[in-house]
């Protein structure tokens, strides 16, 4: 849970209580009138003269009621929309169909690891389509829009692991675009951020060989199979060293998938488009470093 | 007013009337408002069935362990379900079926003012539907964008978006022309003595809606054309890679699509306002309040679209203003509910099938409206946006509200349209099954959304399995109920008892005509001397 959880719940429960009361009154009178004034019991209806007083009450009471709801919602919103200045800043890269979190020292992670009790400001960045950064347990949600800087913030108050879901429909694997938010003690967080190897409980890709893990963490496997089945993109098994038919600037040609080719496919996927596939691979220079590309290539070399 | 009896010499029911063209041509080239209403009915009923079947397939897919679709098929399924339901069923249904059939009669005219234009709107409607259908099978496959076509996804996806959005454009044209026809008819063709405040409230509903259709629909039309141009020529209005603005698209989309909710619900509210007095045998309470609240909803309702965008990245100030306006527009809806209830007070109430639907309309619409307050409020919206809570909310408003209103209208006017009566006890049973199924189906979705289940998810986290299962079971019950409703009506059409001219003892003009009406509706245009809900008190219990 986070400080935002209670803030949002307060307004929500207030509206819920008022709604239940109103619904109860409506249903009560509806059934009561239908029974009390049924034709067999009340054969002759009596007209009700219109009363300006009653009508004024009908207008004023609901107006006041909804105004209180508006104000309650507004105070919570103000809270959610003003990240304290001393927040820890995390860049959140949302892409089809994975999340990547980058800390101020360049440390990257597939799960959002945060210190307990610290303000965290998530700056949302999308490279392709709109995604929704949504942490149900913290009651926060904000779209990541390409070309627009947006953010959400929170202050976690209990340790544990929570889901980060994508709430804005973004295509085929929208429902699989899930990461973990793991709240850890501040000293552990700091050690981890400085590069110490710690596996936190609940982490998404624990205990996986390093090269493979990288493909998972950077979301490559949501489009590329490590077996030989076709997904959104071509399968990786047997790719290295094979002959690939590609379209380069509108011209079709055959190339050998060597290190240079794979490197280019990752940093500039629109340059050589594999035939039979759409040009939908997001450019990955923000999410994989040169060093990591090297590790991916050597992993692919071994994937026969 | 004297009731005309069916044995009058020159009376022929409108559907047996021999016009210029024989047989099927007599329907396909019909300019009579009643026949056009039925043409729309036939199409809309078909589209509704298709969309319901797609819905059931999705619900089977959401049963734990019953995956029958691929992710791509599921995405196409909810997109098609949405497009068909919104653009081919919910938006057009009440104005085109009942507006066409009854609006001229209710104001004492003989037809819509532009009968050929009226037929043309039907052809545009069919053309739009055909294009939408073609887009499913040709040119890259069924659209997978959701009915909202958000950019940049709709610019990037490889399926046939241009044709599908062009279909929406054509359907919009149809809707605009229908709106123009309705507004002009109401202004020009009212019978002598039928002042604006003697019009039945259903006419007010159609009238207010028609203005929204005329004013708001061009915006979606142009937006859809921009998407086509963006896809085909890369003009860069919406595509951020070319300097365009994805939020601009969302604004344009919702400037239409929020008012579209009122296009959906206002005519149904109008019909409900006609039904309450009839079955309470009492004048509607607060006629002018209801009429003006329709106009208030139609006008203020066009200023609240940004409540779909609190977390989209629009400015926080904009969100605050939109929230305030959203709450204000809730008030006229509440007023209507109070007026309907007050109409029952000290009435002489008969709970006939149409009234049963009207009462359940109030219950379901109230839940839909009250949960709208959660979504209109800023901080709760941040939690609930784009979750199943929203799915539940709009199904309560649209299906529970507009859908049950439509069902009330069908059961109310069926004897007038067909000259036959359906089996009443069976219709009560069918209603019960639909009503119970509906609530088992959609209510759990509020909880799912509250617990954090996002919408448009092909798959879900294990903790959501039970509620999804309950919802799916509810959907099967509801659909069984819908089949019962349809079966009962069809049986009534074929083998029902003859319906009298005025089975419910209504005081509006359609009940002065024989059931079914003749070709010309009125032999002589009536002169109106009293309001629409002044019943003969002694006649109570007709
Ligand atoms: Cu998504
Ligand atoms: Cu809206």
PDB file of C-alpha atoms in Angstrom, chain B residues 93-344:
ATOM      1  CA  UNK B  93     -32.170   2.168 -32.380  1.00  0.00           C
ATOM      2  CA  UNK B  94     -34.737   4.300 -30.592  1.00  0.00           C
ATOM      3  CA  UNK B  95     -34.762   7.326 -32.946  1.00  0.00           C
ATOM      4  CA  UNK B  96     -34.821   5.317 -36.154  1.00  0.00           C
ATOM      5  CA  UNK B  97     -37.213   2.551 -35.144  1.00  0.00           C
ATOM      6  CA  UNK B  98     -39.616   4.290 -32.799  1.00  0.00           C
ATOM      7  CA  UNK B  99     -38.845   7.837 -33.863  1.00  0.00           C
ATOM      8  CA  UNK B 100     -39.746   6.923 -37.406  1.00  0.00           C
ATOM      9  CA  UNK B 101     -42.738   4.844 -36.554  1.00  0.00           C
ATOM     10  CA  UNK B 102     -44.278   6.998 -33.850  1.00  0.00           C
ATOM     11  CA  UNK B 103     -42.938  10.529 -33.956  1.00  0.00           C
ATOM     12  CA  UNK B 104     -45.223  11.662 -36.827  1.00  0.00           C
ATOM     13  CA  UNK B 105     -48.204   9.987 -35.197  1.00  0.00           C
ATOM     14  CA  UNK B 106     -47.450  11.411 -31.750  1.00  0.00           C
ATOM     15  CA  UNK B 107     -47.531  14.960 -33.071  1.00  0.00           C
ATOM     16  CA  UNK B 108     -50.478  14.343 -35.378  1.00  0.00           C
ATOM     17  CA  UNK B 109     -48.652  14.502 -38.702  1.00  0.00           C
ATOM     18  CA  UNK B 110     -48.924  11.971 -41.493  1.00  0.00           C
ATOM     19  CA  UNK B 111     -45.243  11.262 -42.125  1.00  0.00           C
ATOM     20  CA  UNK B 112     -41.783  12.636 -41.517  1.00  0.00           C
ATOM     21  CA  UNK B 113     -41.318  15.898 -43.313  1.00  0.00           C
ATOM     22  CA  UNK B 114     -38.663  14.502 -45.696  1.00  0.00           C
ATOM     23  CA  UNK B 115     -39.839  10.965 -46.506  1.00  0.00           C
ATOM     24  CA  UNK B 116     -37.344  10.288 -49.296  1.00  0.00           C
ATOM     25  CA  UNK B 117     -34.465  11.619 -47.232  1.00  0.00           C
ATOM     26  CA  UNK B 118     -35.693   9.288 -44.542  1.00  0.00           C
ATOM     27  CA  UNK B 119     -35.348   6.293 -46.850  1.00  0.00           C
ATOM     28  CA  UNK B 120     -31.941   7.567 -47.950  1.00  0.00           C
ATOM     29  CA  UNK B 121     -30.723   7.512 -44.329  1.00  0.00           C
ATOM     30  CA  UNK B 122     -31.594   3.838 -44.222  1.00  0.00           C
ATOM     31  CA  UNK B 123     -29.535   3.139 -47.323  1.00  0.00           C
ATOM     32  CA  UNK B 124     -26.603   5.048 -45.871  1.00  0.00           C
ATOM     33  CA  UNK B 125     -27.019   3.026 -42.696  1.00  0.00           C
ATOM     34  CA  UNK B 126     -26.935  -0.230 -44.647  1.00  0.00           C
ATOM     35  CA  UNK B 127     -23.959   0.962 -46.683  1.00  0.00           C
ATOM     36  CA  UNK B 128     -22.071   1.827 -43.501  1.00  0.00           C
ATOM     37  CA  UNK B 129     -22.879  -1.583 -42.061  1.00  0.00           C
ATOM     38  CA  UNK B 130     -21.730  -3.354 -45.246  1.00  0.00           C
ATOM     39  CA  UNK B 131     -18.455  -1.419 -45.284  1.00  0.00           C
ATOM     40  CA  UNK B 132     -17.844  -2.309 -41.660  1.00  0.00           C
ATOM     41  CA  UNK B 133     -18.497  -5.943 -42.511  1.00  0.00           C
ATOM     42  CA  UNK B 134     -16.195  -5.873 -45.540  1.00  0.00           C
ATOM     43  CA  UNK B 135     -13.418  -4.371 -43.419  1.00  0.00           C
ATOM     44  CA  UNK B 136     -13.520  -7.479 -41.241  1.00  0.00           C
ATOM     45  CA  UNK B 137     -12.727  -9.846 -44.071  1.00  0.00           C
ATOM     46  CA  UNK B 138     -10.565  -7.863 -46.479  1.00  0.00           C
ATOM     47  CA  UNK B 139      -7.441  -5.765 -46.408  1.00  0.00           C
ATOM     48  CA  UNK B 140      -5.510  -7.000 -43.406  1.00  0.00           C
ATOM     49  CA  UNK B 141      -8.201  -8.426 -41.174  1.00  0.00           C
ATOM     50  CA  UNK B 142     -10.685  -7.349 -38.545  1.00  0.00           C
ATOM     51  CA  UNK B 143      -9.988  -4.087 -36.723  1.00  0.00           C
ATOM     52  CA  UNK B 144      -8.307  -4.609 -33.368  1.00  0.00           C
ATOM     53  CA  UNK B 145      -8.252  -1.055 -32.066  1.00  0.00           C
ATOM     54  CA  UNK B 146     -11.281  -1.043 -29.789  1.00  0.00           C
ATOM     55  CA  UNK B 147     -14.286   1.012 -30.874  1.00  0.00           C
ATOM     56  CA  UNK B 148     -12.396   4.113 -29.755  1.00  0.00           C
ATOM     57  CA  UNK B 149      -9.732   3.867 -32.523  1.00  0.00           C
ATOM     58  CA  UNK B 150      -7.149   5.592 -30.329  1.00  0.00           C
ATOM     59  CA  UNK B 151      -4.090   6.901 -32.164  1.00  0.00           C
ATOM     60  CA  UNK B 152      -1.253   6.145 -32.577  1.00  0.00           C
ATOM     61  CA  UNK B 153      -2.240   2.500 -32.201  1.00  0.00           C
ATOM     62  CA  UNK B 154      -4.860   2.790 -34.933  1.00  0.00           C
ATOM     63  CA  UNK B 155      -2.226   4.338 -37.190  1.00  0.00           C
ATOM     64  CA  UNK B 156       0.254   1.537 -36.579  1.00  0.00           C
ATOM     65  CA  UNK B 157      -1.814  -1.610 -36.504  1.00  0.00           C
ATOM     66  CA  UNK B 158      -1.722  -3.579 -39.730  1.00  0.00           C
ATOM     67  CA  UNK B 159      -5.452  -4.322 -39.998  1.00  0.00           C
ATOM     68  CA  UNK B 160      -8.022  -2.566 -42.154  1.00  0.00           C
ATOM     69  CA  UNK B 161      -8.585   0.549 -40.088  1.00  0.00           C
ATOM     70  CA  UNK B 162      -9.298   2.967 -42.988  1.00  0.00           C
ATOM     71  CA  UNK B 163     -12.348   1.093 -44.226  1.00  0.00           C
ATOM     72  CA  UNK B 164     -13.754   0.583 -40.738  1.00  0.00           C
ATOM     73  CA  UNK B 165     -13.463   4.237 -39.784  1.00  0.00           C
ATOM     74  CA  UNK B 166     -14.859   5.234 -43.154  1.00  0.00           C
ATOM     75  CA  UNK B 167     -17.873   3.058 -42.343  1.00  0.00           C
ATOM     76  CA  UNK B 168     -18.283   5.065 -39.138  1.00  0.00           C
ATOM     77  CA  UNK B 169     -18.157   8.233 -41.233  1.00  0.00           C
ATOM     78  CA  UNK B 170     -21.010   6.986 -43.449  1.00  0.00           C
ATOM     79  CA  UNK B 171     -23.060   5.940 -40.423  1.00  0.00           C
ATOM     80  CA  UNK B 172     -22.526   9.420 -39.044  1.00  0.00           C
ATOM     81  CA  UNK B 173     -23.976  10.947 -42.204  1.00  0.00           C
ATOM     82  CA  UNK B 174     -27.031   8.784 -41.804  1.00  0.00           C
ATOM     83  CA  UNK B 175     -27.395   9.892 -38.211  1.00  0.00           C
ATOM     84  CA  UNK B 176     -27.081  13.595 -39.054  1.00  0.00           C
ATOM     85  CA  UNK B 177     -29.752  13.371 -41.747  1.00  0.00           C
ATOM     86  CA  UNK B 178     -32.106  11.550 -39.396  1.00  0.00           C
ATOM     87  CA  UNK B 179     -31.554  14.327 -36.875  1.00  0.00           C
ATOM     88  CA  UNK B 180     -32.368  17.028 -39.391  1.00  0.00           C
ATOM     89  CA  UNK B 181     -35.511  15.179 -40.404  1.00  0.00           C
ATOM     90  CA  UNK B 182     -36.692  14.860 -36.815  1.00  0.00           C
ATOM     91  CA  UNK B 183     -36.051  18.482 -35.853  1.00  0.00           C
ATOM     92  CA  UNK B 184     -37.786  19.800 -38.952  1.00  0.00           C
ATOM     93  CA  UNK B 185     -40.707  17.436 -38.548  1.00  0.00           C
ATOM     94  CA  UNK B 186     -41.274  18.529 -34.971  1.00  0.00           C
ATOM     95  CA  UNK B 187     -41.182  22.169 -35.986  1.00  0.00           C
ATOM     96  CA  UNK B 188     -43.343  21.877 -39.071  1.00  0.00           C
ATOM     97  CA  UNK B 189     -45.776  19.022 -38.784  1.00  0.00           C
ATOM     98  CA  UNK B 190     -47.420  19.371 -35.384  1.00  0.00           C
ATOM     99  CA  UNK B 191     -51.196  19.130 -35.594  1.00  0.00           C
ATOM    100  CA  UNK B 192     -53.257  22.250 -34.896  1.00  0.00           C
ATOM    101  CA  UNK B 193     -53.378  22.866 -31.160  1.00  0.00           C
ATOM    102  CA  UNK B 194     -50.247  20.762 -30.484  1.00  0.00           C
ATOM    103  CA  UNK B 195     -48.078  23.398 -28.825  1.00  0.00           C
ATOM    104  CA  UNK B 196     -44.580  22.398 -27.741  1.00  0.00           C
ATOM    105  CA  UNK B 197     -45.871  21.788 -24.228  1.00  0.00           C
ATOM    106  CA  UNK B 198     -48.595  19.462 -25.414  1.00  0.00           C
ATOM    107  CA  UNK B 199     -46.117  17.189 -27.091  1.00  0.00           C
ATOM    108  CA  UNK B 200     -45.632  13.817 -25.425  1.00  0.00           C
ATOM    109  CA  UNK B 201     -42.314  13.700 -23.568  1.00  0.00           C
ATOM    110  CA  UNK B 202     -41.072  11.014 -25.925  1.00  0.00           C
ATOM    111  CA  UNK B 203     -41.214  13.662 -28.641  1.00  0.00           C
ATOM    112  CA  UNK B 204     -39.129  15.962 -26.444  1.00  0.00           C
ATOM    113  CA  UNK B 205     -36.635  13.114 -26.093  1.00  0.00           C
ATOM    114  CA  UNK B 206     -36.422  12.611 -29.854  1.00  0.00           C
ATOM    115  CA  UNK B 207     -36.206  16.347 -30.401  1.00  0.00           C
ATOM    116  CA  UNK B 208     -33.381  17.000 -27.938  1.00  0.00           C
ATOM    117  CA  UNK B 209     -31.508  13.969 -29.259  1.00  0.00           C
ATOM    118  CA  UNK B 210     -31.871  15.096 -32.847  1.00  0.00           C
ATOM    119  CA  UNK B 211     -30.098  18.345 -32.036  1.00  0.00           C
ATOM    120  CA  UNK B 212     -27.197  16.431 -30.536  1.00  0.00           C
ATOM    121  CA  UNK B 213     -27.092  14.234 -33.628  1.00  0.00           C
ATOM    122  CA  UNK B 214     -26.920  17.276 -35.879  1.00  0.00           C
ATOM    123  CA  UNK B 215     -24.367  19.221 -33.854  1.00  0.00           C
ATOM    124  CA  UNK B 216     -22.018  16.535 -32.532  1.00  0.00           C
ATOM    125  CA  UNK B 217     -21.885  13.914 -35.278  1.00  0.00           C
ATOM    126  CA  UNK B 218     -19.988  16.036 -37.842  1.00  0.00           C
ATOM    127  CA  UNK B 219     -17.077  16.076 -35.400  1.00  0.00           C
ATOM    128  CA  UNK B 220     -16.684  12.317 -35.347  1.00  0.00           C
ATOM    129  CA  UNK B 221     -17.152  12.284 -39.133  1.00  0.00           C
ATOM    130  CA  UNK B 222     -14.262  14.662 -39.677  1.00  0.00           C
ATOM    131  CA  UNK B 223     -12.123  12.928 -37.075  1.00  0.00           C
ATOM    132  CA  UNK B 224     -12.609   9.593 -38.795  1.00  0.00           C
ATOM    133  CA  UNK B 225     -11.680  11.140 -42.153  1.00  0.00           C
ATOM    134  CA  UNK B 226      -8.524  12.559 -40.566  1.00  0.00           C
ATOM    135  CA  UNK B 227      -7.599   9.070 -39.390  1.00  0.00           C
ATOM    136  CA  UNK B 228      -8.083   7.754 -42.923  1.00  0.00           C
ATOM    137  CA  UNK B 229      -5.909  10.537 -44.325  1.00  0.00           C
ATOM    138  CA  UNK B 230      -3.303  10.017 -41.655  1.00  0.00           C
ATOM    139  CA  UNK B 231      -3.145   6.310 -42.512  1.00  0.00           C
ATOM    140  CA  UNK B 232      -3.102   6.752 -46.265  1.00  0.00           C
ATOM    141  CA  UNK B 233      -1.081   9.937 -46.706  1.00  0.00           C
ATOM    142  CA  UNK B 234       0.664  10.428 -43.368  1.00  0.00           C
ATOM    143  CA  UNK B 235      -0.585  14.006 -42.946  1.00  0.00           C
ATOM    144  CA  UNK B 236       0.755  14.180 -39.392  1.00  0.00           C
ATOM    145  CA  UNK B 237      -2.199  15.597 -37.471  1.00  0.00           C
ATOM    146  CA  UNK B 238      -2.296  12.830 -34.899  1.00  0.00           C
ATOM    147  CA  UNK B 239       0.960  10.917 -35.329  1.00  0.00           C
ATOM    148  CA  UNK B 240       3.469  12.102 -32.707  1.00  0.00           C
ATOM    149  CA  UNK B 241       6.337  10.864 -34.875  1.00  0.00           C
ATOM    150  CA  UNK B 242       5.316  13.524 -37.402  1.00  0.00           C
ATOM    151  CA  UNK B 243       4.636  16.241 -34.853  1.00  0.00           C
ATOM    152  CA  UNK B 244       0.969  15.363 -34.449  1.00  0.00           C
ATOM    153  CA  UNK B 245      -0.929  15.156 -31.170  1.00  0.00           C
ATOM    154  CA  UNK B 246      -2.543  11.930 -29.962  1.00  0.00           C
ATOM    155  CA  UNK B 247      -4.499  13.832 -27.320  1.00  0.00           C
ATOM    156  CA  UNK B 248      -6.100  15.961 -30.015  1.00  0.00           C
ATOM    157  CA  UNK B 249      -7.592  12.763 -31.365  1.00  0.00           C
ATOM    158  CA  UNK B 250      -8.984  11.831 -27.960  1.00  0.00           C
ATOM    159  CA  UNK B 251     -10.570  15.250 -27.550  1.00  0.00           C
ATOM    160  CA  UNK B 252     -12.194  15.117 -30.963  1.00  0.00           C
ATOM    161  CA  UNK B 253     -13.340  11.571 -30.399  1.00  0.00           C
ATOM    162  CA  UNK B 254     -14.970  12.264 -27.053  1.00  0.00           C
ATOM    163  CA  UNK B 255     -16.478  15.592 -28.077  1.00  0.00           C
ATOM    164  CA  UNK B 256     -18.757  13.393 -30.123  1.00  0.00           C
ATOM    165  CA  UNK B 257     -18.727  10.170 -28.183  1.00  0.00           C
ATOM    166  CA  UNK B 258     -19.758  11.571 -24.860  1.00  0.00           C
ATOM    167  CA  UNK B 259     -22.820  13.337 -26.315  1.00  0.00           C
ATOM    168  CA  UNK B 260     -23.417  10.074 -28.168  1.00  0.00           C
ATOM    169  CA  UNK B 261     -24.258   8.624 -24.761  1.00  0.00           C
ATOM    170  CA  UNK B 262     -27.120  11.105 -24.656  1.00  0.00           C
ATOM    171  CA  UNK B 263     -28.132  10.216 -28.187  1.00  0.00           C
ATOM    172  CA  UNK B 264     -28.454   6.743 -26.763  1.00  0.00           C
ATOM    173  CA  UNK B 265     -30.247   7.485 -23.526  1.00  0.00           C
ATOM    174  CA  UNK B 266     -32.445  10.564 -24.094  1.00  0.00           C
ATOM    175  CA  UNK B 267     -34.974   8.972 -26.459  1.00  0.00           C
ATOM    176  CA  UNK B 268     -35.270   6.021 -24.087  1.00  0.00           C
ATOM    177  CA  UNK B 269     -35.890   8.428 -21.196  1.00  0.00           C
ATOM    178  CA  UNK B 270     -38.554  10.060 -23.343  1.00  0.00           C
ATOM    179  CA  UNK B 271     -40.371   6.804 -23.902  1.00  0.00           C
ATOM    180  CA  UNK B 272     -40.124   6.008 -20.197  1.00  0.00           C
ATOM    181  CA  UNK B 273     -41.722   9.410 -19.482  1.00  0.00           C
ATOM    182  CA  UNK B 274     -44.655   8.363 -21.693  1.00  0.00           C
ATOM    183  CA  UNK B 275     -45.022   4.987 -20.032  1.00  0.00           C
ATOM    184  CA  UNK B 276     -45.010   6.106 -16.390  1.00  0.00           C
ATOM    185  CA  UNK B 277     -48.192   8.209 -16.626  1.00  0.00           C
ATOM    186  CA  UNK B 278     -50.054   5.601 -18.655  1.00  0.00           C
ATOM    187  CA  UNK B 279     -49.575   2.836 -16.116  1.00  0.00           C
ATOM    188  CA  UNK B 280     -50.062   5.150 -13.156  1.00  0.00           C
ATOM    189  CA  UNK B 281     -53.167   6.629 -14.826  1.00  0.00           C
ATOM    190  CA  UNK B 282     -51.978  10.001 -13.790  1.00  0.00           C
ATOM    191  CA  UNK B 283     -50.465  13.067 -15.384  1.00  0.00           C
ATOM    192  CA  UNK B 284     -46.661  13.082 -15.434  1.00  0.00           C
ATOM    193  CA  UNK B 285     -45.280  14.976 -12.489  1.00  0.00           C
ATOM    194  CA  UNK B 286     -43.274  18.020 -13.622  1.00  0.00           C
ATOM    195  CA  UNK B 287     -43.784  17.931 -17.386  1.00  0.00           C
ATOM    196  CA  UNK B 288     -41.775  21.074 -18.033  1.00  0.00           C
ATOM    197  CA  UNK B 289     -39.008  20.011 -15.700  1.00  0.00           C
ATOM    198  CA  UNK B 290     -38.595  16.771 -17.614  1.00  0.00           C
ATOM    199  CA  UNK B 291     -38.727  18.489 -20.987  1.00  0.00           C
ATOM    200  CA  UNK B 292     -36.181  21.107 -19.976  1.00  0.00           C
ATOM    201  CA  UNK B 293     -33.946  18.597 -18.272  1.00  0.00           C
ATOM    202  CA  UNK B 294     -33.702  16.821 -21.650  1.00  0.00           C
ATOM    203  CA  UNK B 295     -32.494  20.046 -23.192  1.00  0.00           C
ATOM    204  CA  UNK B 296     -30.186  20.704 -20.246  1.00  0.00           C
ATOM    205  CA  UNK B 297     -28.655  17.251 -20.545  1.00  0.00           C
ATOM    206  CA  UNK B 298     -28.246  17.699 -24.284  1.00  0.00           C
ATOM    207  CA  UNK B 299     -26.499  21.060 -23.945  1.00  0.00           C
ATOM    208  CA  UNK B 300     -24.390  20.770 -20.764  1.00  0.00           C
ATOM    209  CA  UNK B 301     -23.663  17.177 -21.759  1.00  0.00           C
ATOM    210  CA  UNK B 302     -21.697  18.437 -24.722  1.00  0.00           C
ATOM    211  CA  UNK B 303     -19.193  20.121 -22.394  1.00  0.00           C
ATOM    212  CA  UNK B 304     -18.065  17.181 -20.305  1.00  0.00           C
ATOM    213  CA  UNK B 305     -16.134  14.975 -22.732  1.00  0.00           C
ATOM    214  CA  UNK B 306     -12.842  15.425 -20.897  1.00  0.00           C
ATOM    215  CA  UNK B 307     -14.010  13.158 -18.063  1.00  0.00           C
ATOM    216  CA  UNK B 308     -12.792  10.311 -20.272  1.00  0.00           C
ATOM    217  CA  UNK B 309      -9.324  11.807 -20.160  1.00  0.00           C
ATOM    218  CA  UNK B 310      -8.361  12.576 -16.528  1.00  0.00           C
ATOM    219  CA  UNK B 311      -5.311  10.321 -16.758  1.00  0.00           C
ATOM    220  CA  UNK B 312      -4.622  10.815 -20.450  1.00  0.00           C
ATOM    221  CA  UNK B 313      -2.098  13.579 -19.994  1.00  0.00           C
ATOM    222  CA  UNK B 314      -4.517  16.454 -20.527  1.00  0.00           C
ATOM    223  CA  UNK B 315      -3.909  19.412 -18.205  1.00  0.00           C
ATOM    224  CA  UNK B 316      -4.995  18.935 -14.607  1.00  0.00           C
ATOM    225  CA  UNK B 317      -6.984  22.167 -14.730  1.00  0.00           C
ATOM    226  CA  UNK B 318      -8.964  20.872 -17.684  1.00  0.00           C
ATOM    227  CA  UNK B 319      -9.674  17.706 -15.718  1.00  0.00           C
ATOM    228  CA  UNK B 320     -10.980  19.732 -12.771  1.00  0.00           C
ATOM    229  CA  UNK B 321     -13.353  21.763 -14.946  1.00  0.00           C
ATOM    230  CA  UNK B 322     -14.608  18.691 -16.752  1.00  0.00           C
ATOM    231  CA  UNK B 323     -15.247  16.973 -13.435  1.00  0.00           C
ATOM    232  CA  UNK B 324     -17.291  19.875 -12.121  1.00  0.00           C
ATOM    233  CA  UNK B 325     -19.422  20.023 -15.265  1.00  0.00           C
ATOM    234  CA  UNK B 326     -19.861  16.271 -15.197  1.00  0.00           C
ATOM    235  CA  UNK B 327     -21.341  16.455 -11.720  1.00  0.00           C
ATOM    236  CA  UNK B 328     -23.677  19.247 -12.755  1.00  0.00           C
ATOM    237  CA  UNK B 329     -25.034  17.222 -15.659  1.00  0.00           C
ATOM    238  CA  UNK B 330     -25.885  14.445 -13.213  1.00  0.00           C
ATOM    239  CA  UNK B 331     -28.520  16.660 -11.629  1.00  0.00           C
ATOM    240  CA  UNK B 332     -31.073  16.780 -14.492  1.00  0.00           C
ATOM    241  CA  UNK B 333     -30.899  12.996 -14.743  1.00  0.00           C
ATOM    242  CA  UNK B 334     -31.627  12.708 -11.039  1.00  0.00           C
ATOM    243  CA  UNK B 335     -34.547  15.104 -11.457  1.00  0.00           C
ATOM    244  CA  UNK B 336     -36.064  12.859 -14.069  1.00  0.00           C
ATOM    245  CA  UNK B 337     -35.891   9.869 -11.763  1.00  0.00           C
ATOM    246  CA  UNK B 338     -37.614  11.852  -8.980  1.00  0.00           C
ATOM    247  CA  UNK B 339     -40.315  12.982 -11.400  1.00  0.00           C
ATOM    248  CA  UNK B 340     -41.023   9.458 -12.551  1.00  0.00           C
ATOM    249  CA  UNK B 341     -41.338   8.270  -8.965  1.00  0.00           C
ATOM    250  CA  UNK B 342     -43.582  11.201  -8.067  1.00  0.00           C
ATOM    251  CA  UNK B 343     -45.807  10.252 -10.988  1.00  0.00           C
ATOM    252  CA  UNK B 344     -46.465   6.938  -9.277  1.00  0.00           C
TER     253      UNK B 344
END
